[in-house]
XYZ file of N, CA and C in Angstrom:
294
model
N 71.625 130.585 -12.880
C 71.449 130.123 -14.126
C 71.874 128.676 -14.048
N 71.316 127.781 -14.919
C 71.634 126.420 -15.024
C 72.966 126.185 -15.917
N 74.008 125.607 -15.524
C 75.302 125.550 -16.008
C 75.471 124.029 -16.906
N 74.334 123.501 -16.973
C 74.303 122.258 -17.728
C 74.405 122.502 -19.336
N 75.371 121.641 -19.796
C 75.557 121.566 -21.259
C 74.752 120.418 -21.873
N 74.041 120.828 -23.050
C 73.401 119.811 -23.886
C 74.198 119.497 -25.000
N 73.840 118.302 -25.386
C 74.668 117.826 -26.623
C 73.672 118.399 -27.834
N 74.433 118.702 -29.066
C 73.641 119.204 -30.278
C 72.921 118.149 -30.777
N 72.006 118.608 -31.671
C 71.217 117.863 -32.552
C 72.017 117.119 -33.399
N 71.710 115.813 -33.916
C 72.568 114.881 -34.617
C 73.711 114.144 -33.856
N 73.770 114.557 -32.439
C 74.839 113.818 -31.758
C 74.358 112.133 -31.764
N 75.404 111.276 -32.049
C 75.049 109.941 -31.970
C 75.805 109.417 -30.554
N 75.185 108.529 -29.896
C 75.482 108.176 -28.704
C 75.112 106.704 -28.417
N 75.858 106.072 -27.403
C 75.441 104.689 -27.035
C 75.018 104.632 -25.616
N 73.943 104.477 -25.211
C 73.478 104.316 -23.893
C 73.927 103.192 -22.788
N 74.165 103.518 -21.551
C 74.877 102.516 -20.771
C 74.003 101.223 -20.758
N 72.672 101.305 -21.070
C 71.943 99.898 -21.041
C 71.645 99.627 -22.349
N 72.502 99.997 -23.347
C 72.218 99.736 -24.867
C 73.473 99.151 -25.562
N 73.234 98.673 -26.769
C 74.360 98.342 -27.594
C 74.252 98.965 -28.898
N 73.105 99.525 -29.312
C 72.835 100.105 -30.436
C 72.925 101.593 -30.431
N 73.519 102.111 -31.509
C 73.731 103.723 -31.564
C 72.332 104.371 -31.613
N 72.150 105.580 -31.117
C 70.901 106.425 -31.455
C 71.380 107.780 -31.554
N 70.678 108.468 -32.237
C 70.892 109.912 -32.655
C 70.022 110.836 -32.064
N 70.376 111.855 -31.386
C 69.659 112.986 -30.729
C 68.954 113.651 -31.826
N 67.590 113.962 -31.612
C 66.749 114.764 -32.483
C 66.027 115.885 -31.664
N 66.172 115.883 -30.413
C 65.357 116.829 -29.544
C 65.996 116.833 -28.217
N 65.901 117.972 -27.577
C 66.288 118.266 -26.195
C 65.215 118.799 -25.354
N 65.372 118.588 -24.050
C 64.567 119.157 -22.953
C 63.019 118.751 -23.254
N 62.895 117.411 -23.250
C 61.687 116.679 -23.693
C 60.792 116.253 -22.502
N 59.614 116.187 -22.690
C 58.631 115.944 -21.637
C 57.831 114.767 -21.991
N 57.700 113.617 -21.265
C 56.960 112.364 -21.536
C 55.281 112.920 -21.598
N 54.526 112.612 -22.469
C 53.202 113.280 -22.654
C 52.227 112.682 -21.542
N 52.607 111.329 -21.247
C 51.408 110.741 -20.342
C 51.993 110.903 -18.929
N 52.974 111.124 -18.626
C 53.528 111.297 -17.114
C 54.030 112.801 -16.815
N 54.570 113.526 -17.756
C 55.023 114.755 -17.517
C 56.488 114.814 -17.053
N 57.093 113.605 -16.992
C 58.513 113.406 -16.626
C 59.312 113.907 -17.646
N 60.290 114.702 -17.192
C 61.177 115.500 -18.183
C 62.394 114.652 -18.398
N 62.983 114.759 -19.537
C 64.148 113.999 -19.924
C 65.140 115.143 -20.650
N 66.452 114.798 -20.703
C 67.178 115.735 -21.436
C 67.292 115.656 -22.960
N 67.066 114.463 -23.403
C 67.037 114.111 -24.829
C 65.965 113.122 -25.338
N 65.818 113.278 -26.476
C 64.969 112.216 -27.290
C 65.691 111.813 -28.473
N 65.775 110.398 -28.959
C 66.573 110.008 -29.938
C 65.886 108.940 -30.692
N 66.362 108.561 -32.021
C 65.844 107.694 -32.762
C 67.128 106.447 -32.876
N 66.824 105.378 -33.356
C 67.945 104.401 -33.662
C 68.608 104.945 -34.762
N 70.053 104.685 -34.902
C 70.956 105.054 -35.770
C 71.499 103.911 -36.368
N 71.381 103.822 -37.795
C 71.021 104.710 -38.746
C 69.563 104.591 -39.286
N 68.737 103.776 -38.716
C 67.502 103.676 -39.174
C 66.768 105.057 -39.271
N 66.696 105.704 -38.099
C 65.812 106.886 -37.950
C 64.534 106.695 -37.400
N 63.432 107.551 -38.012
C 62.298 107.504 -37.409
C 61.512 106.311 -38.291
N 61.564 105.183 -37.675
C 61.007 104.017 -38.357
C 59.402 103.957 -37.757
N 59.181 104.303 -36.662
C 57.913 104.267 -36.000
C 58.007 105.228 -34.680
N 56.986 105.922 -34.707
C 57.017 107.030 -33.601
C 57.130 106.622 -32.309
N 56.575 105.366 -31.968
C 56.722 104.868 -30.439
C 58.138 104.418 -30.350
N 59.025 104.377 -31.097
C 60.506 103.795 -31.053
C 61.289 104.868 -30.615
N 60.815 106.140 -30.419
C 61.722 107.322 -29.822
C 61.990 106.896 -28.552
N 63.423 107.189 -28.135
C 63.986 106.845 -26.842
C 64.330 108.285 -26.012
N 63.677 108.282 -24.908
C 63.945 109.397 -23.854
C 64.973 109.019 -22.856
N 65.914 109.858 -22.645
C 67.147 109.618 -21.681
C 67.497 110.982 -21.216
N 68.438 110.757 -20.111
C 69.254 111.825 -19.558
C 70.733 111.771 -19.996
N 71.267 112.904 -19.685
C 72.787 112.827 -19.966
C 73.574 111.807 -19.280
N 73.200 111.443 -17.913
C 73.815 110.478 -17.200
C 73.794 109.220 -17.498
N 72.740 108.940 -18.511
C 72.458 107.544 -19.228
C 73.293 107.267 -20.287
N 74.170 108.296 -20.726
C 75.172 108.075 -21.828
C 76.433 107.309 -21.520
N 76.708 106.144 -22.337
C 77.831 105.463 -21.957
C 79.153 105.895 -23.014
N 78.777 106.152 -24.220
C 79.696 106.786 -25.093
C 79.035 107.933 -26.088
N 79.838 108.853 -26.417
C 79.566 109.760 -27.277
C 80.280 109.270 -28.563
N 79.594 108.805 -29.699
C 80.169 108.424 -30.898
C 80.506 109.516 -31.778
N 79.673 110.515 -31.923
C 79.784 111.559 -32.851
C 78.982 112.688 -32.355
N 79.695 113.922 -32.281
C 79.039 115.180 -31.802
C 78.464 115.890 -33.034
N 77.075 116.212 -32.781
C 76.451 117.046 -34.004
C 77.072 118.293 -34.080
N 76.460 118.859 -35.208
C 76.847 120.310 -35.767
C 76.731 121.196 -34.668
N 77.685 122.200 -34.534
C 77.710 123.377 -33.558
C 78.153 124.568 -34.364
N 77.161 125.431 -34.428
C 77.386 126.893 -34.992
C 76.926 127.983 -33.906
N 76.968 129.130 -34.466
C 76.568 130.288 -33.673
C 74.969 130.223 -33.339
N 74.169 129.612 -34.288
C 72.917 129.356 -33.958
C 72.666 128.367 -32.746
N 73.454 127.256 -32.816
C 73.309 126.328 -31.717
C 73.714 126.912 -30.318
N 74.827 127.818 -30.397
C 75.352 128.389 -29.155
C 74.404 129.317 -28.574
N 73.809 129.936 -29.540
C 72.588 131.065 -29.024
C 71.564 130.259 -28.389
N 71.009 129.285 -29.186
C 69.949 128.456 -28.537
C 70.397 127.943 -27.286
N 71.456 127.395 -26.901
C 71.911 126.791 -25.644
C 71.643 127.825 -24.751
N 72.249 129.045 -24.966
C 72.146 130.083 -24.025
C 70.938 130.702 -23.567
N 70.141 130.835 -24.780
C 68.799 131.487 -24.644
C 67.661 130.543 -24.014
N 67.837 129.365 -24.396
C 66.635 128.504 -23.961
C 67.297 127.319 -23.075
N 68.047 126.355 -23.452
C 68.518 125.211 -23.002
C 69.025 125.574 -21.489
N 69.882 126.542 -21.352
C 70.574 126.733 -20.176
C 69.759 127.674 -19.175
N 68.738 128.179 -19.657
C 68.020 129.119 -18.875
C 66.699 128.688 -18.220
N 66.258 127.621 -18.702
C 65.036 126.875 -18.377
C 63.871 127.655 -19.095
N 64.115 128.473 -20.011
C 62.936 128.960 -20.801
C 62.458 128.116 -21.824
N 61.096 128.196 -22.208
C 60.581 127.324 -23.163
C 60.558 128.096 -24.519
N 60.955 127.576 -25.392
C 60.865 128.112 -26.891
C 59.609 127.953 -27.496
N 59.139 129.016 -27.970
C 57.970 128.965 -28.760
C 58.198 129.214 -30.304
N 57.088 129.192 -31.220
C 57.374 129.169 -32.645
C 58.034 130.542 -32.936
N 57.453 131.507 -32.318
C 57.981 133.014 -32.465
C 59.436 133.010 -32.117
N 59.821 132.567 -31.015
C 61.100 132.635 -30.692
C 62.233 132.018 -31.508
N 61.791 130.693 -32.049
C 62.563 129.832 -32.729
C 62.947 130.632 -34.051
N 62.007 131.348 -34.696
C 62.182 132.019 -35.967
C 62.926 133.453 -35.708
N 62.926 133.689 -34.562
C 63.738 135.141 -34.312
C 64.893 135.060 -33.488
N 65.571 133.922 -33.539
C 66.901 133.807 -32.623
C 67.898 134.504 -33.347
């Protein structure tokens, strides 16, 4: 099993090549046109979703600073164990039955 930990949704970070804060809104993302996989997808903070093509895909090793860690509860921990850490892909049925 993969022992990689993912930051929770809502986490605010600064990337090594960045100066602006960004907030994570998704994990284990795949770039549609190339199929390349990334650990996270984020929008600028505090602006948020201004324009869909401004979403930022990046990996954990690209993070320079964690400014704020998002909310972690039992649901987040279960999601990490069941999907993020196993390599499984969550579908709509799974998400509503965690």
